[in-house]
């Protein structure tokens, strides 16, 4: 995305359709939760988000529509409230249609879950953090949980490959990936 400077202070970003995107600091009570938010935030996760904000800062602004209703960032707002923060960084997305806002709320949460961990790189990163005496719980999950997730995903991929090989042998036809 292109950046256009308004003045010598913060740059204004341009969205894909040319709309200005600016980060604003809003009083936390001005940010309205979306009543039909399909994503839950249990207390343990809110505590993790609060710990992340405390350690790293509030680095990912929340997204709101033209009325100030949350599009993305419900958990970050809850974490900020837990810390007693009076304000949060906000980006208003006024260029999206109602349908796009609803779809983006879902996509923003779901698409990230579709990613996989690269086990060797994850192990390396966790080992470096451990050597630096960094609190691994601030990564959002215990290191052993992250590695267990990687291993279960790899086991599923190996199982799928075995099924595909068996199907190819039985049918004599190449099988396409079904995932």
Coordinates of C-alpha atoms in Angstrom, one line a residue:
X1 CA 0.0 0.0 0.0
X2 CA 1.2 3.5 -0.8
X3 CA 2.0 6.1 1.9
X4 CA 1.2 9.7 1.5
X5 CA 2.4 12.3 4.0
X6 CA -0.2 14.8 5.3
X7 CA 2.5 16.7 7.3
X8 CA 5.7 16.0 9.1
X9 CA 4.0 13.8 11.7
X10 CA 2.5 10.4 11.2
X11 CA 2.0 9.1 7.6
X12 CA -1.4 8.4 6.2
X13 CA -1.7 5.0 4.6
X14 CA -3.8 4.3 1.5
X15 CA -6.1 1.3 1.4
X16 CA -6.4 -0.9 -1.7
X17 CA -9.2 1.4 -3.0
X18 CA -7.3 4.6 -2.3
X19 CA -9.1 5.5 1.0
X20 CA -7.0 7.0 3.7
X21 CA -6.2 4.8 6.6
X22 CA -5.0 6.6 9.7
X23 CA -4.3 5.3 13.2
X24 CA -6.1 7.3 15.9
X25 CA -6.0 7.0 19.7
X26 CA -9.6 6.6 21.1
X27 CA -10.9 6.5 24.6
X28 CA -11.5 2.8 25.2
X29 CA -15.2 3.3 26.0
X30 CA -15.7 4.9 22.6
X31 CA -14.9 1.5 20.9
X32 CA -18.1 -0.5 20.8
X33 CA -18.1 -4.3 20.8
X34 CA -19.9 -6.1 18.0
X35 CA -22.9 -7.8 19.6
X36 CA -22.8 -10.8 17.3
X37 CA -19.1 -11.4 17.5
X38 CA -18.7 -15.1 16.6
X39 CA -15.3 -15.4 18.3
X40 CA -15.1 -15.9 22.1
X41 CA -12.4 -14.7 24.3
X42 CA -12.0 -16.8 27.5
X43 CA -10.4 -15.2 30.6
X44 CA -7.2 -17.1 30.0
X45 CA -6.8 -15.8 26.5
X46 CA -7.6 -12.2 27.6
X47 CA -4.9 -12.5 30.3
X48 CA -2.5 -13.6 27.6
X49 CA -3.4 -10.7 25.4
X50 CA -3.0 -8.3 28.3
X51 CA 0.4 -9.8 29.1
X52 CA 1.4 -9.4 25.4
X53 CA 0.3 -5.7 25.4
X54 CA 2.2 -5.1 28.6
X55 CA 5.3 -6.7 27.3
X56 CA 5.3 -5.5 23.6
X57 CA 3.0 -2.5 23.6
X58 CA -0.3 -2.1 21.8
X59 CA 1.2 -2.7 18.3
X60 CA -1.9 -3.8 16.3
X61 CA -4.6 -1.2 16.2
X62 CA -8.2 -2.4 16.5
X63 CA -10.5 -1.9 13.4
X64 CA -13.9 -0.2 13.7
X65 CA -16.6 0.7 11.2
X66 CA -17.9 4.2 10.7
X67 CA -20.1 3.9 13.8
X68 CA -17.1 2.9 16.0
X69 CA -18.3 -0.8 16.2
X70 CA -15.4 -3.3 16.3
X71 CA -14.6 -5.2 13.2
X72 CA -11.4 -6.7 14.5
X73 CA -9.7 -6.5 17.9
X74 CA -12.3 -7.6 20.4
X75 CA -9.7 -9.5 22.4
X76 CA -7.2 -6.7 22.3
X77 CA -9.8 -4.3 23.7
X78 CA -10.6 -6.7 26.5
X79 CA -6.9 -7.1 27.2
X80 CA -6.4 -3.3 27.3
X81 CA -9.4 -3.0 29.7
X82 CA -7.8 -5.6 32.0
X83 CA -4.7 -3.5 32.1
X84 CA -6.7 -0.3 32.8
X85 CA -5.6 1.4 29.6
X86 CA -7.7 4.5 29.0
X87 CA -7.2 4.5 25.2
X88 CA -6.5 2.2 22.3
X89 CA -5.2 2.7 18.8
X90 CA -8.0 2.5 16.2
X91 CA -8.2 2.4 12.5
X92 CA -11.6 3.3 11.0
X93 CA -12.6 1.3 7.9
X94 CA -15.3 3.4 6.4
X95 CA -14.7 2.2 2.8
X96 CA -16.1 -1.3 3.4
X97 CA -19.7 -2.3 2.7
X98 CA -21.8 -3.9 5.4
X99 CA -21.3 -7.3 3.7
X100 CA -17.6 -6.8 3.5
X101 CA -17.4 -5.8 7.2
X102 CA -19.3 -9.0 8.2
X103 CA -17.1 -11.2 5.9
X104 CA -13.8 -9.5 7.1
X105 CA -14.8 -10.1 10.8
X106 CA -14.8 -13.8 10.0
X107 CA -11.9 -13.9 7.6
X108 CA -9.6 -11.9 10.0
X109 CA -10.0 -14.6 12.6
X110 CA -10.2 -17.7 10.4
X111 CA -7.5 -17.2 7.9
X112 CA -4.8 -17.0 10.5
X113 CA -5.9 -20.4 11.8
X114 CA -5.3 -21.9 8.4
X115 CA -1.5 -21.4 8.7
X116 CA 0.9 -24.2 9.7
X117 CA 4.0 -24.1 11.8
X118 CA 7.4 -25.1 10.3
X119 CA 8.6 -27.3 13.0
X120 CA 12.4 -26.8 12.5
X121 CA 12.1 -23.0 12.4
X122 CA 9.7 -23.0 15.4
X123 CA 12.1 -25.1 17.4
X124 CA 15.0 -22.8 16.5
X125 CA 13.0 -19.6 17.4
X126 CA 11.9 -21.1 20.7
X127 CA 15.4 -22.3 21.6
X128 CA 16.8 -18.8 20.9
X129 CA 14.2 -17.2 23.1
X130 CA 14.8 -19.8 25.8
X131 CA 18.6 -19.1 25.6
X132 CA 17.8 -15.4 26.0
X133 CA 15.8 -16.2 29.2
X134 CA 12.6 -14.8 27.6
X135 CA 9.3 -15.9 29.1
X136 CA 8.0 -18.3 26.5
X137 CA 4.4 -17.9 27.8
X138 CA 4.4 -14.5 26.2
X139 CA 4.4 -16.2 22.8
X140 CA 0.7 -17.0 23.4
X141 CA 1.1 -20.7 24.2
X142 CA 3.5 -22.9 26.1
X143 CA 6.3 -24.0 23.9
X144 CA 5.4 -27.7 24.3
X145 CA 1.8 -26.9 23.2
X146 CA 3.1 -25.2 20.0
X147 CA 5.3 -28.2 19.2
X148 CA 2.5 -30.6 19.9
X149 CA 0.3 -28.7 17.4
X150 CA 3.1 -28.9 14.8
X151 CA 3.5 -32.6 15.4
X152 CA -0.3 -33.3 15.2
X153 CA -0.5 -31.4 11.9
X154 CA 2.5 -33.3 10.5
X155 CA 0.9 -36.6 11.6
X156 CA -2.3 -35.7 9.8
X157 CA -0.3 -34.8 6.6
X158 CA 1.5 -38.1 6.8
X159 CA -1.8 -40.0 7.2
X160 CA -3.3 -38.1 4.2
X161 CA -0.3 -39.0 2.1
X162 CA -0.6 -42.7 3.1
X163 CA -4.3 -42.7 2.1
X164 CA -3.5 -41.0 -1.2
X165 CA -0.7 -43.6 -2.0
X166 CA -3.1 -46.5 -1.1
X167 CA -5.9 -45.0 -3.3
X168 CA -3.4 -44.6 -6.2
X169 CA -2.3 -48.2 -5.9
X170 CA -5.9 -49.4 -5.7
X171 CA -7.3 -47.3 -8.6
X172 CA -4.2 -47.0 -10.7
X173 CA -5.1 -43.3 -11.0
X174 CA -3.2 -40.3 -9.5
X175 CA -5.0 -38.8 -6.6
X176 CA -5.3 -35.0 -6.0
X177 CA -4.8 -33.5 -2.6
X178 CA -8.1 -33.0 -0.9
X179 CA -7.0 -30.3 1.5

